[in-house]
Amino acid sequence: MSKFLKECYSTLDAYVPGEQPKDGEYIKLNTNESPFPPSSGVINAVNSQEVKKLRLYSDPTGAALKQKIAALYGVKENNVYLANGSDDILNFSFMAFSGDKGSAVYPQISYGFYKVFAALYGISAEEIPLKDDFSIDYRDYLNKNKFIVIANPNAPTGLCLPLSEIEEIIKSNSENVVVIDEAYVDFGGESAIPLTKKYDNLLVCQTFSKSRSMAGARLGFAIGNEALIADLELIKYSTNPYNINRLTLIAGAAAIDDDEYYRNNCKEIIKNREYTVNALKKLGFRVIDSRANFIFAESDRIDGETLYKRLKEERILVRHFSTEKIVNFNRITIGTMEQMQQFIKTVEKILEEVK
Ligand code: PMP
C-alpha cells in the first residue's frame, strides 16, 4: 500500500475471486462458469471485420443489444441497463441507492461482493442470518426502510425464494430500492422481471456470465423502472460511458439471437445437477436443494477443506469458503456429464482413503 491511498480505502477487505489456475488442465468447477462454448452465432459474429473496428469507440447507448434484451424480456429499451458484468450494476446500486446515510440489508450468507461494496462506500450493513436450513426468511426483510439486495437463487446455497415472497419484500419497502440479483435464475429459478412493471423500486440484475457462456466477455444487464435505469445511466456517464467494449456488445446481441441454444444448455446443466446431487447423496453427502448451476454440499465423512484440497490434488477445482457457518461445505459448479462423472468417481476414491 502506498502512502498516497486515501485512508478510507486502506482497510478495505477486497473480494477474492475464485482461482483461475495457470498450471495446466483442471476440471474447473469453482467459479460457476458454463462448461459449454458460446453459440456458433457468437463465434461467427466476433470476426476479423469487427476486430478491425476496435479503433472506434463502442456505442455508449448499446442500443442494438438493449433492443434485443427488451424484446426477449417483454420490456422497453429504457427499462434496460447494460453493464461490464453484473458486478458493475451491484457496485452502482450500492453507490447510488443506499440512501444519504448509507445503509444496506442483505443475507449474512450470500454473494461475498455485497459486503465489499458496503465497505467501499462506508455503508452500514445489516447482514441477516439465514435460517438453520440455509433458507431466507422473507419476513426478515419486510418494512426494513433500507436498501435491500437479495440473490435469487442465493449463492452459495442455490436456494430460491418464491416470487410471492419477493413481491412482499418489494411492496413493504416501497421507499427503498430492492435489488434482486438473478445471476443464476436461468437454471430453474423464477425471474422477478415481470414485477418491474408494477413496482418502481425493483431492480433485477442478470448476467451473460453463467447461462450464456460469456464470463470472459463481461456483460451484465439490469431491468427496472425507467427512472431507476436513468439513475444508473447517470452514474455510468459520470464514470465510464464506453463501459462495454465493441466485441462484447456484438457477442451479446448474437447470444440473444441464439437463445434456444442457451436454453438447451441450461436443461443439460439441470440434468447434470440432478445426477450429481443423487450421486453425492448416495455417498452420504448433505446437499442443499439448488436451482443454480452449482450445488452446495457437505459430508460428515470428510471435512470441507480437506475434500477441497484433495480434489485439487486430483486436478478438480471446487470452491471452499472459510466462513464459519459454511466451513464444512464446498460449492461445486455443474459441468458436463463427463466432468461430473469424473468428479463423483474422484470423490468416491477420496472417501475410500479416509475410511
Ligand atoms: N451475482 C452473483 C450472485 C454472482 O455469483 C456473481 C458471479 N460471481 C455475480 C453477481 C457477478 O457476475 P458477473 O459480474 O460476471 O456478471
Short mmCIF file of C-alpha atoms and ligand atoms in Angstrom, two decimals:
data_model
loop_
_atom_site.label_atom_id
_atom_site.label_comp_id
_atom_site.label_asym_id
_atom_site.label_seq_id
_atom_site.Cartn_x
_atom_site.Cartn_y
_atom_site.Cartn_z
CA MET A 1 0.00 0.00 0.00
CA SER A 2 1.35 3.44 -0.90
CA LYS A 3 1.29 6.48 1.32
CA PHE A 4 -0.97 8.10 -1.26
CA LEU A 5 -4.01 5.86 -0.78
CA LYS A 6 -6.93 7.57 0.91
CA GLU A 7 -7.30 6.40 4.45
CA CYS A 8 -10.89 5.25 3.90
CA TYR A 9 -9.63 2.61 1.45
CA SER A 10 -6.68 1.42 3.49
CA THR A 11 -8.70 -1.13 5.47
CA LEU A 12 -10.71 -2.47 2.52
CA ASP A 13 -11.07 -6.23 2.53
CA ALA A 14 -11.34 -6.77 -1.22
CA TYR A 15 -13.31 -9.52 -2.93
CA VAL A 16 -11.25 -12.64 -3.58
CA PRO A 17 -12.19 -14.16 -6.96
CA GLY A 18 -12.15 -17.94 -7.37
CA GLU A 19 -8.90 -19.44 -8.62
CA GLN A 20 -8.15 -19.24 -12.35
CA PRO A 21 -5.23 -21.69 -12.40
CA LYS A 22 -2.31 -21.28 -14.77
CA ASP A 23 -0.62 -24.60 -14.04
CA GLY A 24 -2.23 -26.80 -16.65
CA GLU A 25 -5.54 -28.58 -17.02
CA TYR A 26 -8.15 -28.85 -14.28
CA ILE A 27 -11.78 -29.87 -14.22
CA LYS A 28 -12.85 -26.41 -13.24
CA LEU A 29 -15.92 -26.48 -11.00
CA ASN A 30 -15.08 -23.46 -8.86
CA THR A 31 -16.40 -20.24 -10.44
CA ASN A 32 -19.81 -21.19 -11.85
CA GLU A 33 -18.82 -20.71 -15.47
CA SER A 34 -20.59 -22.62 -18.23
CA PRO A 35 -18.83 -25.76 -19.48
CA PHE A 36 -20.29 -25.06 -22.94
CA PRO A 37 -18.79 -22.66 -25.52
CA PRO A 38 -20.72 -19.61 -26.74
CA SER A 39 -23.14 -20.35 -29.60
CA SER A 40 -21.88 -20.56 -33.19
CA GLY A 41 -23.68 -17.25 -33.84
CA VAL A 42 -21.50 -15.56 -31.22
CA ILE A 43 -18.32 -17.15 -32.54
CA ASN A 44 -19.13 -16.01 -36.09
CA ALA A 45 -20.14 -12.50 -35.02
CA VAL A 46 -16.81 -11.75 -33.38
CA ASN A 47 -14.86 -11.80 -36.64
CA SER A 48 -11.83 -10.00 -38.06
CA GLN A 49 -14.03 -7.28 -39.59
CA GLU A 50 -15.28 -6.43 -36.13
CA VAL A 51 -11.79 -6.63 -34.65
CA LYS A 52 -10.67 -4.02 -37.23
CA LYS A 53 -13.38 -1.70 -35.92
CA LEU A 54 -11.81 -1.74 -32.48
CA ARG A 55 -10.11 1.55 -33.39
CA LEU A 56 -13.56 3.12 -32.91
CA TYR A 57 -15.26 3.59 -29.56
CA SER A 58 -18.15 1.31 -28.76
CA ASP A 59 -21.74 2.60 -28.85
CA PRO A 60 -22.23 4.13 -25.39
CA THR A 61 -26.00 3.64 -25.65
CA GLY A 62 -25.70 -0.07 -26.52
CA ALA A 63 -28.94 0.45 -28.47
CA ALA A 64 -28.81 -2.68 -30.63
CA LEU A 65 -28.26 -5.01 -27.68
CA LYS A 66 -30.76 -3.18 -25.47
CA GLN A 67 -33.39 -3.63 -28.17
CA LYS A 68 -32.85 -7.39 -28.26
CA ILE A 69 -32.86 -7.79 -24.47
CA ALA A 70 -36.00 -5.65 -24.22
CA ALA A 71 -37.78 -7.77 -26.84
CA LEU A 72 -36.74 -11.05 -25.18
CA TYR A 73 -37.98 -9.99 -21.74
CA GLY A 74 -41.06 -8.04 -22.87
CA VAL A 75 -39.95 -4.62 -21.60
CA LYS A 76 -39.00 -1.33 -23.27
CA GLU A 77 -35.43 -0.32 -24.16
CA ASN A 78 -35.45 2.37 -21.49
CA ASN A 79 -36.10 -0.35 -18.90
CA VAL A 80 -32.73 -1.96 -19.72
CA TYR A 81 -29.29 -1.02 -18.42
CA LEU A 82 -26.11 -2.66 -19.77
CA ALA A 83 -23.01 -3.16 -17.66
CA ASN A 84 -19.50 -4.56 -17.69
CA GLY A 85 -20.63 -7.65 -15.79
CA SER A 86 -23.41 -7.56 -13.23
CA ASP A 87 -20.82 -6.74 -10.55
CA ASP A 88 -20.84 -3.23 -12.01
CA ILE A 89 -24.61 -2.97 -11.53
CA LEU A 90 -24.29 -4.06 -7.92
CA ASN A 91 -21.46 -1.57 -7.46
CA PHE A 92 -23.53 1.32 -8.85
CA SER A 93 -26.58 0.23 -6.86
CA PHE A 94 -24.72 0.32 -3.54
CA MET A 95 -23.23 3.68 -4.61
CA ALA A 96 -26.49 5.26 -5.73
CA PHE A 97 -29.38 3.64 -3.88
CA SER A 98 -28.19 3.08 -0.30
CA GLY A 99 -29.66 6.37 0.94
CA ASP A 100 -27.95 9.55 2.09
CA LYS A 101 -26.88 7.99 5.37
CA GLY A 102 -25.78 4.80 3.60
CA SER A 103 -27.43 1.60 4.77
CA ALA A 104 -27.99 -1.79 3.21
CA VAL A 105 -29.61 -5.10 4.08
CA TYR A 106 -28.64 -8.46 2.63
CA PRO A 107 -28.39 -12.09 3.80
CA GLN A 108 -25.41 -12.93 6.00
CA ILE A 109 -24.51 -15.83 3.76
CA SER A 110 -24.75 -14.68 0.16
CA TYR A 111 -22.60 -13.33 -2.66
CA GLY A 112 -19.40 -12.12 -0.97
CA PHE A 113 -19.22 -8.93 -3.00
CA TYR A 114 -22.18 -7.28 -1.18
CA LYS A 115 -20.06 -6.87 1.93
CA VAL A 116 -17.20 -5.42 -0.12
CA PHE A 117 -19.40 -2.81 -1.82
CA ALA A 118 -20.90 -1.83 1.53
CA ALA A 119 -17.39 -1.30 2.92
CA LEU A 120 -16.25 0.55 -0.21
CA TYR A 121 -18.96 3.17 0.24
CA GLY A 122 -18.88 3.29 4.05
CA ILE A 123 -22.40 1.89 4.17
CA SER A 124 -23.67 0.44 7.43
CA ALA A 125 -24.74 -3.08 6.54
CA GLU A 126 -27.33 -5.23 8.26
CA GLU A 127 -26.47 -8.84 7.44
CA ILE A 128 -29.47 -11.03 8.21
CA PRO A 129 -28.70 -14.63 9.22
CA LEU A 130 -30.20 -17.45 7.19
CA LYS A 131 -32.47 -20.00 8.85
CA ASP A 132 -30.83 -23.24 10.08
CA ASP A 133 -31.73 -24.92 6.80
CA PHE A 134 -29.89 -22.10 4.93
CA SER A 135 -33.12 -20.65 3.56
CA ILE A 136 -34.01 -16.95 3.66
CA ASP A 137 -37.00 -15.98 5.81
CA TYR A 138 -38.62 -13.27 3.70
CA ARG A 139 -40.32 -11.84 6.79
CA ASP A 140 -36.89 -10.67 7.99
CA TYR A 141 -36.84 -8.25 5.05
CA LEU A 142 -40.27 -6.66 5.43
CA ASN A 143 -40.53 -2.93 6.28
CA LYS A 144 -36.77 -2.51 6.61
CA ASN A 145 -36.81 1.02 5.28
CA LYS A 146 -33.35 0.41 3.80
CA PHE A 147 -31.74 -0.55 0.51
CA ILE A 148 -32.03 -4.37 0.12
CA VAL A 149 -30.10 -6.81 -2.03
CA ILE A 150 -31.07 -10.46 -2.37
CA ALA A 151 -29.57 -13.04 -4.70
CA ASN A 152 -32.34 -15.30 -6.01
CA PRO A 153 -31.28 -18.10 -6.31
CA ASN A 154 -28.98 -17.30 -3.42
CA ALA A 155 -25.28 -18.10 -3.61
CA PRO A 156 -23.59 -20.24 -2.47
CA THR A 157 -26.68 -22.17 -1.31
CA GLY A 158 -28.61 -22.27 -4.60
CA LEU A 159 -31.91 -21.90 -2.70
CA CYS A 160 -34.77 -19.79 -4.14
CA LEU A 161 -37.42 -17.57 -2.68
CA PRO A 162 -40.83 -17.80 -4.43
CA LEU A 163 -41.88 -14.68 -6.36
CA SER A 164 -44.82 -14.12 -3.99
CA GLU A 165 -42.36 -13.61 -1.11
CA ILE A 166 -40.07 -11.43 -3.20
CA GLU A 167 -43.11 -9.30 -4.02
CA GLU A 168 -43.94 -8.88 -0.31
CA ILE A 169 -40.40 -7.60 0.30
CA ILE A 170 -40.64 -5.12 -2.59
CA LYS A 171 -44.11 -3.95 -1.56
CA SER A 172 -43.24 -3.36 2.07
CA ASN A 173 -40.09 -1.36 1.21
CA SER A 174 -41.62 0.97 -1.35
CA GLU A 175 -39.42 3.94 -0.32
CA ASN A 176 -36.21 2.00 -0.99
CA VAL A 177 -34.66 0.13 -3.89
CA VAL A 178 -34.75 -3.66 -3.74
CA VAL A 179 -32.17 -5.35 -5.98
CA ILE A 180 -32.87 -8.94 -6.95
CA ASP A 181 -29.64 -10.44 -8.21
CA GLU A 182 -30.66 -13.14 -10.69
CA ALA A 183 -27.20 -14.27 -11.82
CA TYR A 184 -28.39 -17.91 -11.63
CA VAL A 185 -32.08 -17.60 -12.45
CA ASP A 186 -31.89 -19.45 -15.80
CA PHE A 187 -31.13 -22.76 -14.09
CA GLY A 188 -34.58 -23.24 -12.59
CA GLY A 189 -35.48 -20.03 -10.77
CA GLU A 190 -38.40 -17.71 -11.43
CA SER A 191 -37.49 -14.21 -12.59
CA ALA A 192 -38.86 -11.09 -10.93
CA ILE A 193 -38.62 -9.16 -14.22
CA PRO A 194 -42.44 -9.06 -14.69
CA LEU A 195 -42.71 -7.31 -11.31
CA THR A 196 -40.61 -4.39 -12.58
CA LYS A 197 -43.75 -3.18 -14.41
CA LYS A 198 -45.63 -2.97 -11.13
CA TYR A 199 -43.00 -1.61 -8.73
CA ASP A 200 -40.76 1.40 -9.31
CA ASN A 201 -38.34 0.35 -6.55
CA LEU A 202 -37.38 -3.03 -8.05
CA LEU A 203 -34.13 -3.54 -9.94
CA VAL A 204 -33.46 -7.01 -11.35
CA CYS A 205 -29.93 -7.80 -12.46
CA GLN A 206 -28.77 -10.65 -14.61
CA THR A 207 -25.56 -11.69 -16.32
CA PHE A 208 -24.25 -13.28 -19.51
CA SER A 209 -21.51 -14.94 -17.43
CA LYS A 210 -23.33 -18.14 -16.46
CA SER A 211 -26.18 -19.43 -18.63
CA ARG A 212 -24.86 -17.58 -21.70
CA SER A 213 -21.25 -18.82 -21.52
CA MET A 214 -19.70 -15.35 -21.66
CA ALA A 215 -17.99 -14.83 -18.28
CA GLY A 216 -14.84 -13.64 -20.04
CA ALA A 217 -16.72 -11.07 -22.14
CA ARG A 218 -18.03 -9.22 -19.05
CA LEU A 219 -21.66 -8.41 -19.77
CA GLY A 220 -24.50 -7.89 -17.34
CA PHE A 221 -27.84 -6.15 -17.55
CA ALA A 222 -30.44 -4.72 -15.24
CA ILE A 223 -34.16 -4.34 -15.80
CA GLY A 224 -36.28 -1.87 -13.89
CA ASN A 225 -38.46 1.19 -13.95
CA GLU A 226 -37.20 3.76 -16.46
CA ALA A 227 -36.31 6.30 -13.74
CA LEU A 228 -34.12 3.74 -11.94
CA ILE A 229 -32.41 2.88 -15.22
CA ALA A 230 -31.84 6.59 -15.88
CA ASP A 231 -30.14 6.84 -12.47
CA LEU A 232 -27.76 4.03 -13.42
CA GLU A 233 -27.08 5.74 -16.76
CA LEU A 234 -26.28 8.96 -14.88
CA ILE A 235 -23.62 7.15 -12.84
CA LYS A 236 -22.30 5.42 -15.94
CA TYR A 237 -21.96 8.67 -17.92
CA SER A 238 -20.22 10.13 -14.86
CA THR A 239 -17.64 7.35 -14.72
CA ASN A 240 -17.14 5.34 -17.94
CA PRO A 241 -19.59 5.94 -20.83
CA TYR A 242 -17.97 3.25 -23.02
CA ASN A 243 -18.32 0.66 -20.30
CA ILE A 244 -18.87 -2.24 -22.70
CA ASN A 245 -16.42 -2.98 -25.47
CA ARG A 246 -17.46 -3.39 -29.13
CA LEU A 247 -16.84 -7.13 -29.29
CA THR A 248 -18.87 -7.82 -26.18
CA LEU A 249 -21.81 -5.76 -27.47
CA ILE A 250 -21.80 -7.78 -30.69
CA ALA A 251 -21.36 -11.09 -28.91
CA GLY A 252 -24.20 -10.25 -26.54
CA ALA A 253 -26.60 -9.46 -29.39
CA ALA A 254 -25.69 -12.71 -31.18
CA ALA A 255 -26.22 -14.64 -27.93
CA ILE A 256 -29.75 -13.28 -27.59
CA ASP A 257 -30.42 -14.34 -31.21
CA ASP A 258 -29.35 -17.87 -30.25
CA ASP A 259 -31.50 -18.02 -27.13
CA GLU A 260 -32.65 -21.56 -27.82
CA TYR A 261 -29.08 -22.91 -27.79
CA TYR A 262 -28.57 -21.45 -24.31
CA ARG A 263 -31.92 -22.68 -23.03
CA ASN A 264 -30.95 -26.19 -24.12
CA ASN A 265 -27.60 -25.82 -22.33
CA CYS A 266 -29.46 -24.88 -19.16
CA LYS A 267 -31.60 -28.02 -19.48
CA GLU A 268 -28.40 -30.05 -19.79
CA ILE A 269 -26.94 -28.41 -16.67
CA ILE A 270 -30.14 -29.13 -14.74
CA LYS A 271 -29.93 -32.80 -15.80
CA ASN A 272 -26.27 -32.97 -14.78
CA ARG A 273 -27.12 -31.27 -11.49
CA GLU A 274 -29.71 -33.95 -10.72
CA TYR A 275 -27.20 -36.68 -11.49
CA THR A 276 -24.57 -35.09 -9.23
CA VAL A 277 -26.96 -34.43 -6.35
CA ASN A 278 -28.22 -38.02 -6.40
CA ALA A 279 -24.71 -39.47 -6.62
CA LEU A 280 -23.45 -37.30 -3.73
CA LYS A 281 -26.48 -38.18 -1.60
CA LYS A 282 -25.77 -41.87 -2.20
CA LEU A 283 -22.28 -41.21 -0.81
CA GLY A 284 -23.85 -39.74 2.31
CA PHE A 285 -23.49 -36.05 1.50
CA ARG A 286 -25.98 -33.43 2.62
CA VAL A 287 -26.79 -31.42 -0.50
CA ILE A 288 -28.79 -28.19 -0.40
CA ASP A 289 -31.66 -28.08 -2.91
CA SER A 290 -30.15 -25.95 -5.69
CA ARG A 291 -31.85 -24.09 -8.53
CA ALA A 292 -28.49 -22.79 -9.78
CA ASN A 293 -25.59 -24.11 -11.87
CA PHE A 294 -23.81 -25.16 -8.68
CA ILE A 295 -24.56 -27.24 -5.63
CA PHE A 296 -23.54 -26.78 -2.02
CA ALA A 297 -22.64 -29.97 -0.19
CA GLU A 298 -21.06 -31.30 2.98
CA SER A 299 -20.23 -34.71 4.38
CA ASP A 300 -19.55 -35.90 7.90
CA ARG A 301 -17.07 -38.39 6.46
CA ILE A 302 -14.57 -35.69 5.42
CA ASP A 303 -14.24 -32.04 6.32
CA GLY A 304 -14.85 -29.44 3.64
CA GLU A 305 -11.33 -28.06 3.41
CA THR A 306 -9.70 -31.49 3.22
CA LEU A 307 -12.05 -32.52 0.44
CA TYR A 308 -11.33 -29.29 -1.45
CA LYS A 309 -7.56 -29.83 -1.13
CA ARG A 310 -7.66 -33.49 -2.10
CA LEU A 311 -9.83 -32.72 -5.13
CA LYS A 312 -7.34 -30.04 -6.16
CA GLU A 313 -4.51 -32.58 -5.97
CA GLU A 314 -6.62 -34.71 -8.30
CA ARG A 315 -6.91 -31.65 -10.58
CA ILE A 316 -10.54 -30.91 -9.83
CA LEU A 317 -11.25 -27.41 -8.54
CA VAL A 318 -14.26 -26.63 -6.38
CA ARG A 319 -14.88 -23.56 -4.18
CA HIS A 320 -14.35 -23.72 -0.45
CA PHE A 321 -15.19 -20.79 1.84
CA SER A 322 -13.63 -20.45 5.27
CA THR A 323 -16.68 -18.59 6.66
CA GLU A 324 -17.53 -20.27 9.96
CA LYS A 325 -21.09 -21.45 9.31
CA ILE A 326 -20.28 -22.99 5.95
CA VAL A 327 -16.72 -24.15 6.52
CA ASN A 328 -17.62 -27.82 6.09
CA PHE A 329 -19.24 -27.21 2.69
CA ASN A 330 -17.93 -26.99 -0.84
CA ARG A 331 -19.64 -25.25 -3.72
CA ILE A 332 -19.44 -27.37 -6.83
CA THR A 333 -20.18 -25.86 -10.24
CA ILE A 334 -22.15 -28.18 -12.52
CA GLY A 335 -20.20 -29.03 -15.66
CA THR A 336 -20.69 -31.54 -18.45
CA MET A 337 -21.93 -35.06 -17.63
CA GLU A 338 -18.42 -36.38 -18.28
CA GLN A 339 -16.90 -33.89 -15.85
CA MET A 340 -19.47 -34.68 -13.18
CA GLN A 341 -18.93 -38.43 -13.56
CA GLN A 342 -15.20 -37.85 -13.14
CA PHE A 343 -15.90 -35.67 -10.11
CA ILE A 344 -18.06 -38.35 -8.46
CA LYS A 345 -15.50 -41.06 -9.21
CA THR A 346 -12.80 -38.94 -7.59
CA VAL A 347 -14.92 -38.17 -4.52
CA GLU A 348 -15.56 -41.92 -4.13
CA LYS A 349 -11.81 -42.55 -4.27
CA ILE A 350 -11.07 -39.83 -1.69
CA LEU A 351 -13.74 -41.16 0.66
CA GLU A 352 -12.23 -44.66 0.39
CA GLU A 353 -8.88 -43.23 1.57
CA VAL A 354 -10.33 -41.63 4.69
CA LYS A 355 -12.46 -44.64 5.69
N1 PMP B 1 -24.15 -12.12 -8.53
C1 PMP B 1 -23.84 -13.33 -8.06
C2 PMP B 1 -24.75 -13.96 -7.05
C3 PMP B 1 -22.68 -13.99 -8.52
O1 PMP B 1 -22.36 -15.20 -8.03
C4 PMP B 1 -21.87 -13.37 -9.50
C5 PMP B 1 -20.66 -14.07 -10.07
N2 PMP B 1 -19.57 -14.17 -9.28
C6 PMP B 1 -22.23 -12.09 -9.92
C7 PMP B 1 -23.38 -11.50 -9.44
C8 PMP B 1 -21.37 -11.30 -10.87
O2 PMP B 1 -21.34 -11.83 -12.12
P1 PMP B 1 -20.76 -11.03 -13.36
O3 PMP B 1 -20.07 -9.79 -12.84
O4 PMP B 1 -19.82 -11.98 -14.01
O5 PMP B 1 -21.94 -10.68 -14.21
#
